[in-house]
Structure formats: C-alpha cells, structure tokens
Short mmCIF file of C-alpha atoms in Angstrom, two decimals:
data_model
loop_
_atom_site.label_atom_id
_atom_site.label_comp_id
_atom_site.label_asym_id
_atom_site.label_seq_id
_atom_site.Cartn_x
_atom_site.Cartn_y
_atom_site.Cartn_z
CA MET X 1 104.14 135.35 101.52
CA ILE X 2 103.66 131.67 102.38
CA LEU X 3 106.39 129.39 103.70
CA SER X 4 106.04 125.73 102.67
CA LEU X 5 107.93 123.02 104.53
CA ASP X 6 108.23 119.78 102.57
CA TYR X 7 109.45 116.76 104.57
CA GLY X 8 110.64 114.40 101.87
CA THR X 9 112.33 111.04 102.30
CA THR X 10 115.89 112.26 101.78
CA ALA X 11 115.64 115.93 102.73
CA LEU X 12 113.55 118.78 104.07
CA LYS X 13 112.95 121.70 101.74
CA ALA X 14 111.78 125.12 102.93
CA VAL X 15 110.37 127.30 100.13
CA LEU X 16 109.12 130.87 100.50
CA PHE X 17 106.54 132.05 97.95
CA ASP X 18 105.44 135.62 97.24
CA GLU X 19 101.84 136.71 96.67
CA ASN X 20 102.01 135.43 93.06
CA PHE X 21 103.43 132.05 94.22
CA ALA X 22 106.83 132.75 92.73
CA VAL X 23 109.81 131.40 94.69
CA VAL X 24 111.64 134.13 96.62
CA GLY X 25 113.65 131.92 98.96
CA SER X 26 114.58 128.26 99.24
CA ALA X 27 116.81 126.06 101.38
CA SER X 28 117.13 122.34 102.00
CA GLU X 29 118.56 120.13 104.74
CA GLU X 30 119.49 116.50 104.13
CA PHE X 31 118.48 113.65 106.44
CA ILE X 32 121.24 111.17 107.25
CA TYR X 33 119.51 108.11 108.67
CA ASN X 34 120.75 105.58 111.17
CA THR X 35 120.58 101.89 110.21
CA PRO X 36 121.46 99.98 113.41
CA GLU X 37 120.32 96.62 112.03
CA ASN X 38 119.07 94.99 108.86
CA GLY X 39 115.83 96.63 107.69
CA ALA X 40 116.12 99.48 110.19
CA MET X 41 115.89 103.17 109.35
CA GLU X 42 115.82 105.64 112.23
CA TYR X 43 116.35 109.34 112.87
CA PRO X 44 116.65 111.45 116.05
CA ALA X 45 113.27 113.14 116.45
CA GLU X 46 114.79 116.41 117.64
CA GLY X 47 116.92 116.43 114.50
CA TYR X 48 113.82 117.23 112.43
CA MET X 49 113.32 120.47 114.38
CA GLU X 50 117.00 121.35 114.13
CA ARG X 51 117.04 120.81 110.37
CA THR X 52 113.79 122.79 110.02
CA ALA X 53 115.14 125.78 111.94
CA ALA X 54 118.28 125.85 109.79
CA ALA X 55 116.30 125.65 106.53
CA VAL X 56 113.70 128.25 107.59
CA ARG X 57 116.33 130.82 108.60
CA ARG X 58 118.08 130.49 105.23
CA ALA X 59 114.91 130.46 103.12
CA CYS X 60 113.32 133.45 104.85
CA ALA X 61 116.53 135.46 105.30
CA GLY X 62 114.81 138.11 107.41
CA ARG X 63 111.51 138.06 105.50
CA VAL X 64 108.34 137.22 107.42
CA PRO X 65 105.79 134.83 105.88
CA ALA X 66 102.10 135.44 106.45
CA ARG X 67 101.47 131.68 106.73
CA ILE X 68 103.38 128.44 107.23
CA VAL X 69 102.18 125.15 105.75
CA VAL X 70 103.51 121.61 106.11
CA THR X 71 103.59 118.82 103.52
CA GLY X 72 105.63 115.66 103.01
CA GLN X 73 105.81 111.96 103.79
CA ALA X 74 103.21 110.03 105.77
CA GLU X 75 104.19 106.98 107.81
CA THR X 76 107.26 107.96 109.89
CA LEU X 77 106.40 107.38 113.57
CA ILE X 78 107.43 109.41 116.64
CA PRO X 79 106.06 108.28 120.04
CA ALA X 80 106.17 110.95 122.77
CA ASP X 81 105.73 110.99 126.56
CA ALA X 82 103.26 112.93 128.71
CA GLU X 83 105.39 116.10 128.46
CA GLY X 84 105.49 115.86 124.67
CA HIS X 85 109.13 114.78 124.56
CA ALA X 86 109.96 112.30 121.80
CA LEU X 87 110.81 108.77 122.84
CA ASP X 88 113.72 108.47 120.42
CA PRO X 89 114.40 107.41 117.80
CA ALA X 90 111.82 108.16 115.12
CA VAL X 91 111.01 105.09 112.99
CA VAL X 92 111.30 106.26 109.39
CA TRP X 93 108.60 105.11 106.99
CA LEU X 94 110.99 102.95 104.94
CA ASP X 95 111.90 100.86 108.01
CA ASN X 96 110.70 97.31 107.30
CA ARG X 97 111.25 95.49 110.60
CA ALA X 98 107.54 94.94 111.27
CA ALA X 99 107.54 91.76 109.15
CA GLU X 100 105.87 89.61 111.83
CA GLU X 101 103.05 92.11 112.32
CA TYR X 102 102.67 92.51 108.56
CA ARG X 103 102.22 88.76 108.09
CA GLU X 104 99.67 88.73 110.90
CA MET X 105 97.66 91.50 109.26
CA CYS X 106 97.70 89.68 105.94
CA GLU X 107 96.27 86.59 107.65
CA LYS X 108 93.62 88.34 109.76
CA LEU X 109 92.31 91.06 107.48
CA ASP X 110 89.44 90.63 105.03
CA ILE X 111 91.39 92.29 102.20
CA PRO X 112 88.45 93.42 100.01
CA GLU X 113 86.75 94.96 103.06
CA PHE X 114 90.04 96.54 104.13
CA TYR X 115 90.21 98.21 100.72
CA ARG X 116 86.60 99.37 100.85
CA ARG X 117 87.20 101.13 104.16
CA THR X 118 90.77 102.38 103.97
CA GLY X 119 91.42 102.72 100.22
CA ASN X 120 94.55 100.58 100.64
CA PRO X 121 94.49 97.50 98.38
CA ALA X 122 96.45 95.45 100.94
CA PRO X 123 98.35 95.92 104.20
CA ASP X 124 101.92 97.14 103.86
CA ILE X 125 104.91 96.53 106.09
CA VAL X 126 105.50 100.30 106.36
CA MET X 127 101.99 101.07 107.65
CA PRO X 128 101.58 102.42 111.18
CA LEU X 129 98.96 99.67 111.56
CA CYS X 130 101.85 97.19 111.58
CA LYS X 131 104.63 99.32 113.02
CA ILE X 132 102.89 100.56 116.14
CA LYS X 133 102.23 96.98 117.17
CA TRP X 134 105.87 96.21 116.39
CA LEU X 135 106.97 99.08 118.63
CA TYR X 136 104.99 97.69 121.56
CA ARG X 137 106.48 94.24 120.98
CA THR X 138 110.10 95.33 120.63
CA ARG X 139 110.22 98.42 122.89
CA PRO X 140 107.74 97.65 125.69
CA GLU X 141 109.34 99.76 128.42
CA GLN X 142 109.65 102.78 126.16
CA MET X 143 106.09 102.46 124.84
CA LYS X 144 104.67 102.26 128.37
CA ARG X 145 105.61 105.92 128.61
CA ALA X 146 103.96 106.87 125.30
CA ARG X 147 101.04 109.27 125.57
CA THR X 148 100.98 110.39 121.93
CA ILE X 149 102.04 108.60 118.76
CA PHE X 150 102.79 111.20 116.11
CA LEU X 151 103.28 110.84 112.39
CA LEU X 152 106.17 113.02 111.27
CA ARG X 153 104.11 115.92 109.92
CA ASP X 154 101.86 115.81 113.00
CA TRP X 155 105.01 115.97 115.15
CA MET X 156 106.24 119.06 113.31
CA ILE X 157 102.86 120.78 113.64
CA TYR X 158 102.91 119.99 117.37
CA ARG X 159 106.40 121.47 117.66
CA PHE X 160 105.26 124.57 115.78
CA THR X 161 101.89 125.14 117.51
CA GLY X 162 101.49 122.85 120.52
CA GLU X 163 98.43 121.29 118.83
CA LYS X 164 98.09 117.51 118.46
CA VAL X 165 96.29 117.36 115.13
CA SER X 166 96.59 115.40 111.90
CA GLU X 167 94.76 115.55 108.55
CA TYR X 168 92.84 113.23 106.29
CA SER X 169 95.23 112.60 103.38
CA THR X 170 98.14 111.62 105.62
CA GLN X 171 96.02 109.32 107.77
CA SER X 172 94.80 107.62 104.59
CA CYS X 173 98.17 105.84 104.56
CA SER X 174 97.96 104.56 108.16
CA GLY X 175 95.92 101.39 107.60
CA TYR X 176 93.45 102.28 110.38
CA PHE X 177 91.67 105.30 108.86
CA ASP X 178 88.26 105.01 107.16
CA ILE X 179 88.40 107.35 104.15
CA ASN X 180 84.63 107.20 103.73
CA LYS X 181 83.94 108.46 107.27
CA ASN X 182 87.10 110.52 107.73
CA ALA X 183 87.62 108.82 111.08
CA TYR X 184 89.75 106.15 112.70
CA ASP X 185 88.41 102.63 112.20
CA ALA X 186 87.75 101.03 115.61
CA GLU X 187 88.06 97.46 114.32
CA TYR X 188 91.47 98.01 112.72
CA LEU X 189 92.72 99.88 115.78
CA ARG X 190 91.76 96.86 117.91
CA LEU X 191 93.52 94.54 115.47
CA GLY X 192 96.67 96.64 115.73
CA GLU X 193 96.27 96.94 119.51
CA ILE X 194 96.32 100.74 119.17
CA ASP X 195 94.69 103.08 121.69
CA GLU X 196 92.89 105.81 119.74
CA SER X 197 93.53 108.32 122.55
CA LEU X 198 97.23 108.19 121.64
CA LEU X 199 96.61 109.36 118.06
CA CYS X 200 96.36 112.94 116.82
CA LYS X 201 92.92 114.27 115.95
CA PRO X 202 92.28 113.95 112.18
CA MET X 203 91.05 117.17 110.58
CA PRO X 204 90.38 118.47 107.06
CA SER X 205 93.52 119.16 105.04
CA ALA X 206 95.25 122.52 104.52
CA ILE X 207 93.37 124.35 107.29
CA GLU X 208 94.87 126.69 109.87
CA VAL X 209 95.41 124.75 113.11
CA GLY X 210 97.23 127.22 115.33
CA GLY X 211 99.82 129.98 115.63
CA LEU X 212 103.60 129.68 115.80
CA THR X 213 104.63 129.33 119.44
CA LYS X 214 107.22 131.56 121.07
CA ALA X 215 109.75 128.70 121.27
CA ALA X 216 109.33 127.78 117.60
CA ALA X 217 109.43 131.43 116.57
CA GLU X 218 112.73 131.94 118.38
CA ALA X 219 114.19 128.86 116.69
CA PHE X 220 113.12 130.14 113.27
CA GLY X 221 113.95 133.81 113.80
CA LEU X 222 110.32 134.72 113.10
CA PRO X 223 107.55 136.47 115.08
CA ALA X 224 105.27 134.31 117.21
CA GLY X 225 101.66 133.82 116.17
CA ILE X 226 102.13 133.24 112.42
CA PRO X 227 99.24 130.97 111.31
CA VAL X 228 100.29 127.35 110.70
CA HIS X 229 98.35 125.10 108.29
CA ASN X 230 98.35 121.31 108.45
CA GLY X 231 98.79 120.95 104.68
CA MET X 232 98.37 117.58 103.00
CA LEU X 233 100.31 114.52 101.86
CA ASP X 234 103.15 115.33 99.46
CA GLN X 235 101.55 113.49 96.53
CA CYS X 236 98.35 115.48 97.01
CA SER X 237 100.32 118.72 97.23
CA ALA X 238 102.27 117.88 94.08
CA HIS X 239 99.08 117.20 92.12
CA LEU X 240 97.64 120.54 93.22
CA GLY X 241 100.92 122.32 92.49
CA ALA X 242 100.92 120.95 88.94
CA GLY X 243 97.53 122.50 88.28
CA GLY X 244 95.05 120.32 90.17
CA GLY X 245 91.60 119.81 88.74
CA ASP X 246 91.30 116.78 86.46
CA LEU X 247 95.01 116.61 85.63
CA ILE X 248 96.89 113.34 85.91
CA THR X 249 100.43 113.63 87.17
CA GLU X 250 103.26 111.13 87.44
CA THR X 251 106.14 111.54 89.84
CA THR X 252 109.35 109.64 89.27
CA GLY X 253 111.40 110.13 92.40
CA THR X 254 112.52 107.49 94.86
CA VAL X 255 109.23 105.79 94.01
CA MET X 256 106.94 106.31 91.04
CA ALA X 257 103.39 107.48 91.65
CA LEU X 258 100.47 108.41 89.42
CA ALA X 259 97.94 110.85 90.82
CA SER X 260 94.43 110.97 89.40
CA PRO X 261 91.58 112.81 91.18
CA SER X 262 88.12 111.35 91.60
CA PRO X 263 84.94 112.78 93.17
CA VAL X 264 83.92 109.34 94.50
CA PHE X 265 85.41 106.19 95.94
CA THR X 266 83.37 103.08 95.15
CA GLY X 267 85.54 100.59 96.99
CA GLU X 268 85.81 98.49 93.84
CA GLY X 269 89.08 97.52 92.18
CA SER X 270 92.51 97.69 93.79
CA VAL X 271 93.96 101.15 93.09
CA LEU X 272 95.37 102.88 96.18
CA THR X 273 92.97 105.72 96.96
CA LEU X 274 93.43 108.54 99.48
CA ARG X 275 91.53 111.53 100.65
CA HIS X 276 92.82 114.33 98.44
CA GLY X 277 92.11 117.11 100.91
CA ILE X 278 90.59 119.53 98.39
CA ASN X 279 86.83 119.91 97.97
CA ASP X 280 86.13 116.44 99.39
CA GLN X 281 87.96 114.84 96.48
CA PHE X 282 89.70 111.47 96.49
CA LEU X 283 93.06 110.87 94.87
CA ARG X 284 93.77 107.56 93.15
CA LEU X 285 97.45 106.90 93.64
CA PRO X 286 98.85 103.74 92.07
CA TYR X 287 102.53 103.66 92.92
CA CYS X 288 105.65 101.56 92.51
CA PRO X 289 108.27 101.22 95.27
CA THR X 290 111.27 101.73 92.98
CA ALA X 291 111.65 104.10 90.05
CA GLY X 292 114.39 106.70 90.33
CA MET X 293 115.84 104.47 93.04
CA ALA X 294 116.21 101.67 90.47
CA LEU X 295 118.26 103.92 88.19
CA ARG X 296 120.31 105.12 91.17
CA TRP X 297 120.98 101.46 92.10
CA PHE X 298 122.18 100.78 88.56
CA ARG X 299 124.34 103.91 88.45
CA ASP X 300 125.93 103.33 91.87
CA ASN X 301 126.76 99.69 91.15
CA PHE X 302 127.69 99.74 87.47
CA ALA X 303 128.67 103.35 86.73
CA PRO X 304 129.90 104.78 90.06
CA GLY X 305 130.78 108.44 89.94
CA THR X 306 128.67 109.02 86.83
CA GLY X 307 126.10 111.82 87.02
CA PHE X 308 122.59 111.16 85.76
CA ALA X 309 122.99 113.71 82.93
CA GLU X 310 126.14 111.90 81.79
CA LEU X 311 124.33 108.56 82.05
CA ASP X 312 121.65 109.98 79.74
CA ARG X 313 124.32 110.94 77.21
CA GLN X 314 125.87 107.49 77.33
CA VAL X 315 122.48 105.84 76.80
CA MET X 316 121.63 108.07 73.85
CA ALA X 317 124.98 107.29 72.24
CA GLU X 318 124.27 103.53 72.16
CA PRO X 319 121.90 101.76 69.75
CA GLU X 320 118.80 100.34 71.41
CA ASP X 321 118.64 96.60 72.17
CA GLU X 322 115.07 95.88 71.06
CA GLY X 323 114.96 92.49 72.81
CA LEU X 324 116.23 93.70 76.20
CA ILE X 325 113.62 94.12 78.94
CA CYS X 326 113.93 95.13 82.60
CA LEU X 327 111.21 94.29 85.10
CA PRO X 328 111.92 97.05 87.68
CA HIS X 329 110.49 95.35 90.79
CA PHE X 330 113.53 95.89 93.01
CA SER X 331 111.36 96.25 96.15
CA GLY X 332 108.35 94.16 95.24
CA MET X 333 105.26 95.30 93.38
CA VAL X 334 102.35 97.37 94.71
CA SER X 335 100.47 98.43 91.56
CA PRO X 336 98.76 97.48 89.40
CA ARG X 337 98.95 94.12 91.21
CA PRO X 338 100.19 93.84 94.81
CA ARG X 339 103.02 91.29 94.86
CA SER X 340 105.46 91.82 97.74
CA ASP X 341 107.51 88.82 96.51
CA ALA X 342 108.07 90.26 93.01
CA ARG X 343 111.69 90.70 92.05
CA ALA X 344 113.54 92.68 89.39
CA ALA X 345 114.95 90.98 86.32
CA PHE X 346 116.83 91.73 83.12
CA LEU X 347 115.64 89.52 80.27
CA GLY X 348 116.92 89.14 76.74
CA MET X 349 120.59 89.93 77.39
CA THR X 350 123.29 88.76 75.00
CA LEU X 351 127.08 88.88 75.00
CA THR X 352 126.88 92.19 73.16
CA THR X 353 124.60 93.87 75.70
CA SER X 354 126.31 97.02 76.97
CA ARG X 355 126.11 98.91 80.24
CA ALA X 356 124.33 101.82 78.55
CA GLN X 357 121.74 99.45 77.06
CA LEU X 358 121.05 98.04 80.54
CA ALA X 359 120.59 101.58 81.87
CA ARG X 360 118.12 102.30 79.06
CA ALA X 361 116.26 99.08 79.92
CA VAL X 362 115.82 100.29 83.51
CA MET X 363 114.37 103.59 82.27
CA GLU X 364 112.11 101.79 79.79
CA GLY X 365 110.99 99.35 82.49
CA VAL X 366 109.84 102.21 84.69
CA GLY X 367 108.03 103.63 81.65
CA PHE X 368 106.29 100.29 81.01
CA LEU X 369 105.24 100.14 84.65
CA LEU X 370 103.92 103.69 84.32
CA ARG X 371 101.84 102.64 81.30
CA GLU X 372 100.48 99.59 83.16
CA ASN X 373 99.35 101.78 86.03
CA LEU X 374 97.85 104.46 83.80
CA GLU X 375 95.83 101.78 82.01
CA SER X 376 94.68 100.40 85.37
CA LEU X 377 92.89 103.69 86.08
CA GLY X 378 90.50 103.04 83.20
CA GLY X 379 88.49 105.74 81.48
CA GLU X 380 89.57 107.79 78.50
CA LYS X 381 93.24 108.44 77.85
CA PRO X 382 94.08 111.97 79.03
CA PRO X 383 95.33 114.52 76.48
CA PHE X 384 98.61 114.78 78.41
CA ILE X 385 100.17 114.04 81.77
CA VAL X 386 102.47 116.22 83.85
CA SER X 387 105.79 114.68 84.89
CA LEU X 388 107.23 115.64 88.28
CA GLY X 389 110.11 114.60 90.51
CA GLY X 390 113.77 114.08 89.74
CA GLY X 391 112.95 111.96 86.68
CA ALA X 392 111.36 115.00 85.03
CA LYS X 393 114.82 116.60 84.80
CA SER X 394 115.86 113.99 82.24
CA ARG X 395 114.59 115.07 78.83
CA PHE X 396 115.56 111.65 77.47
CA TRP X 397 113.46 109.84 80.10
CA CYS X 398 110.51 112.17 79.50
CA GLN X 399 110.67 111.41 75.77
CA LEU X 400 110.80 107.67 76.52
CA LYS X 401 107.67 108.00 78.66
CA ALA X 402 105.85 109.93 75.95
CA ASP X 403 106.77 107.25 73.40
CA ILE X 404 105.77 104.37 75.69
CA LEU X 405 102.50 105.99 76.81
CA GLY X 406 101.60 107.26 73.37
CA LEU X 407 100.64 110.66 74.73
CA GLU X 408 102.12 114.07 75.47
CA VAL X 409 104.24 114.51 78.61
CA ARG X 410 104.74 117.99 80.02
CA THR X 411 107.15 119.25 82.65
CA LEU X 412 107.00 122.32 84.89
CA LEU X 413 109.22 125.39 84.75
CA ASP X 414 110.60 124.61 88.20
CA ASP X 415 110.60 121.58 90.52
CA GLU X 416 108.61 123.13 93.36
CA ALA X 417 105.22 121.53 92.62
CA THR X 418 104.94 119.92 96.06
CA ALA X 419 105.81 123.03 98.04
CA ARG X 420 103.74 125.26 95.76
CA GLY X 421 100.74 122.93 95.98
CA ALA X 422 100.88 123.09 99.77
CA ALA X 423 100.97 126.89 99.53
CA PHE X 424 97.98 126.80 97.15
CA GLY X 425 96.07 124.69 99.68
CA ALA X 426 96.78 127.08 102.54
CA ALA X 427 95.75 130.08 100.44
CA ILE X 428 92.53 128.35 99.39
CA ALA X 429 91.69 127.49 103.00
CA ALA X 430 92.34 131.11 103.99
CA GLY X 431 90.02 132.38 101.26
CA GLU X 432 92.88 134.10 99.45
CA LEU X 433 92.81 131.94 96.31
CA GLY X 434 90.15 130.17 94.26
CA MET X 435 90.53 126.68 92.78
CA SER X 436 89.79 128.09 89.33
CA GLU X 437 92.82 130.39 89.57
CA ILE X 438 95.40 127.65 90.14
CA ARG X 439 95.90 126.53 86.53
CA GLY X 440 96.80 130.09 85.53
CA LEU X 441 99.54 130.21 88.15
CA VAL X 442 101.29 127.07 86.89
CA GLN X 443 104.02 127.46 84.26
CA TYR X 444 104.90 124.55 82.00
CA ASP X 445 108.42 124.18 80.66
CA ALA X 446 108.81 121.47 78.02
CA SER X 447 106.43 119.29 76.04
CA PHE X 448 107.32 115.81 74.76
CA VAL X 449 105.12 114.22 72.12
CA PRO X 450 105.31 110.58 70.96
CA GLN X 451 107.93 109.99 68.26
CA ARG X 452 107.82 106.18 67.96
CA ASN X 453 105.49 103.29 68.65
CA TYR X 454 106.43 101.13 71.63
CA ALA X 455 103.54 98.66 71.29
CA GLU X 456 105.72 95.68 70.32
CA LYS X 457 108.26 96.15 73.11
CA TYR X 458 105.52 96.81 75.67
CA ALA X 459 103.87 93.54 74.62
CA LEU X 460 107.20 91.78 75.22
CA TYR X 461 107.38 93.36 78.69
CA GLN X 462 103.86 92.11 79.44
CA ASP X 463 104.71 88.63 78.18
CA TYR X 464 107.78 88.37 80.42
CA SER X 465 105.74 89.68 83.38
CA ALA X 466 103.07 87.06 82.81
CA ARG X 467 105.62 84.26 82.51
CA LEU X 468 107.08 85.22 85.89
CA GLY X 469 103.64 85.48 87.45
CA TYR X 470 103.66 89.26 87.87
#
C-alpha cells in the first residue's frame, strides 16, 4: 500500500491506495488561514504537522503503508532556525504582500531570458523570488535567525525524514530555478538577495529520500523507517493520475490549469513550463488564477446558501442569453497573455438578464478561457481532454466545455487523480510499476461530446477581450 499526502490550497488530503491503486482509506483536514492585514495569508507551520497526523491516523486506521509520498502546492514559504524550528508563521502561496519586490523584478529582469531559463513567462507576486526578499525587508530580526527556507512540501519531508531536500517540479515555480540545468540560477538568486545555502537541495521527482523518523512515526501511529518519496507538484501528479503519457488534462479548481506534456523546452513562446518529474519530461501548464473561485464568488455574493448542484439546476432551467459574456479575470490574467491588471467584466447585460444567466456566463467565460489556452499550445487538436478538479463534478459545466472546445471531455471515476498520480510516481521510482501500465489503471466515468457550435459566442468573447486590451 502507498499513502499519498496532498497539500492543497484549502485542505490536506491523505489517501491510502492498495496494490492495485484502489482507494482503501481517505481523510482530509481543512486549513483555516490567518489574514492579519490586507493581502496577507498565513498559517502556523506546526499546524501542518498536526493536521497531517490527524489525517494519516484516520486514513490508515491501523493499516501500514509500504511507502509515503508527498504532493501538493508549491510556493508556500516556511523559514526555520538552526535547530529546524519554524520561524512562524508560514507565508501561504496566495499571500500577495510582496508587491514592491514584484515591481522591482519586473523592472530588472530581462523577461524573455527569464522565460528561457525558468519556464515562467513573467515574474509573479507569489513567487519565492519576490517573497523571500520581502521577508528580509519586513521581518529582518526573524530572518537573521533563518538557516533554512523551506517550501511547504520540503518542510513536510523534513518533518517526516529529517532530510532537507526538494524536487524539480516544485522548484520550477520558484522563479530562481533553471529548468534546463535542474539547478538554482545564481543570477536570479543574487537579484532576490537569496543565499543558496538556505535552500533545500533540488533532486529528481518522486524518488525515495529517507525513512520515517521515530518522532513522525509516533505522531502518525506508524512504524519508523517507512520509505518517504518527495513526489511532485500537484499539477504534475494530477496529469499522471489521469493517465499520463500524451494526455492533455484540464483542472478547474480554485484556479484553472491545462497540463500538456512535452519532451523538450525550446524557450520560445510564453506558456508556463515546468519540469514534469517523469522521464525527463516537461509539462506545459497555462493557467488562470480564477476558475472555480469565480463561480464561488458569484454564488457567495448573489446566491448565498445555494449549493453548486442547485446552482446548476437553476442555470439549466433558464434560457441562455446569447449576447451575455463574462470575462473571468477576477485576479488578473496569466495565460495566454500575462496581464496582472486585467479585470473581470460582464458585458451585454439587459434589464431582463437573470441571476441564473449571469452564473451561466461565468461558467461559459471559464470555458472560453480554457479554449484560448488550449489553442495557445498549438499542434493538432487532441481527440479528447480529461477534466479534473471540483469543476469536473458538474455535468452541466463539463458539457459546456465540450461544446465550447468542440471536442470530447472525459471525467474520472473518482476525484483522486492527484493523490493517485503521486502514488504512481513513487511506485515507478521504486521499480514496482511501469509507465506503460498506468493507462490501464485509470478508470473513466463520463464522456461529454459536443452538442452545439459555440463559434459565434466565442468570437464575441474574443472581440470584447480585444476591445478591453486583454
């Protein structure tokens, strides 16, 4: 059995898989963040270990996994002192207080060269490249004591094994990692005033990095010495868990992300590209900061107390407003064109526009943005894409995406693609599973084929985008 620990934005999920990668135990623990000031998002570092111990005990329920693997988010920062104690609080990846450092990076960086080396089309306010410098500026006394600066998953691996190691796909999001050389970039570290000796050693993804320590084992109710694997970024895990290979996946969760593998990175274009972590592959990952979060915003403000399934029913009961368009840039725009100043808009409203029609426009807007990003990848249109994340639970939204994309959309039998992909990676690294076997272990649930042509409405969306300079 393999235990996967998935550190998402809103919660940690612990999933135990049997030898056939079927789920035999699962538990989740929610993260309740602190927001002490505008733009802030923090969490007690020790809370991650407490939540992990609670989830592991419930998921395992007396069963002993043969391996433990970690996946999840990338940019959350946890500085620690010489004894390895966290200098609280952790700065969660969505924290956007490093605005001054972000502006400085935008001014100083040669953006095309930055993309060629890091795979990031532009600096981002959430990048450790900006935030570590912000930490030194705003917390100088605390940071004088820092001897290690962990990313969240690196922190958890350290707490599990005592090893200070990272891995390539996660570091691809840092802003100071060269994805061609699989090494920290000395020039960008200097620009961010970051001492490389404080960073965890980057290593290949999914490999075994150590055994479970006695302290961690006692917290989890497990034997010491269980092999721990460093896993890979959640988007990479999800792609592998959906079948890997040449598949293209889309995840509509808090954000929307497309995942498309590539054997090479040319440094041309502007599509976010990471180290995949499997067979020296790269993963092209155009993403949009708001997707499911945009629909949640609409629901919470205009239909409070309404469940998403009920919102679907209300939308389906209303006739479509063919002239109504939503540009879903509630947190700026990253792909296919980086525009941090982009803003959301509803266009084409009339006095008869209903709440349900506005909700449908949000869902369509995310679908249009998905189509834009799929087209930005170039190449031949795939025969189908696999839809993941919370958005995949909405059959109505999946059908909208199929109609807008003009191709088949498939969903999985369960929603454990990220955790299962991490387990696949660990098993591959251990020599217990071959890449060619993965597709046969993945079970699809539903298939949605195009039922109408959205070309005219998509053209209207593009026209409005162009008029607003997006």
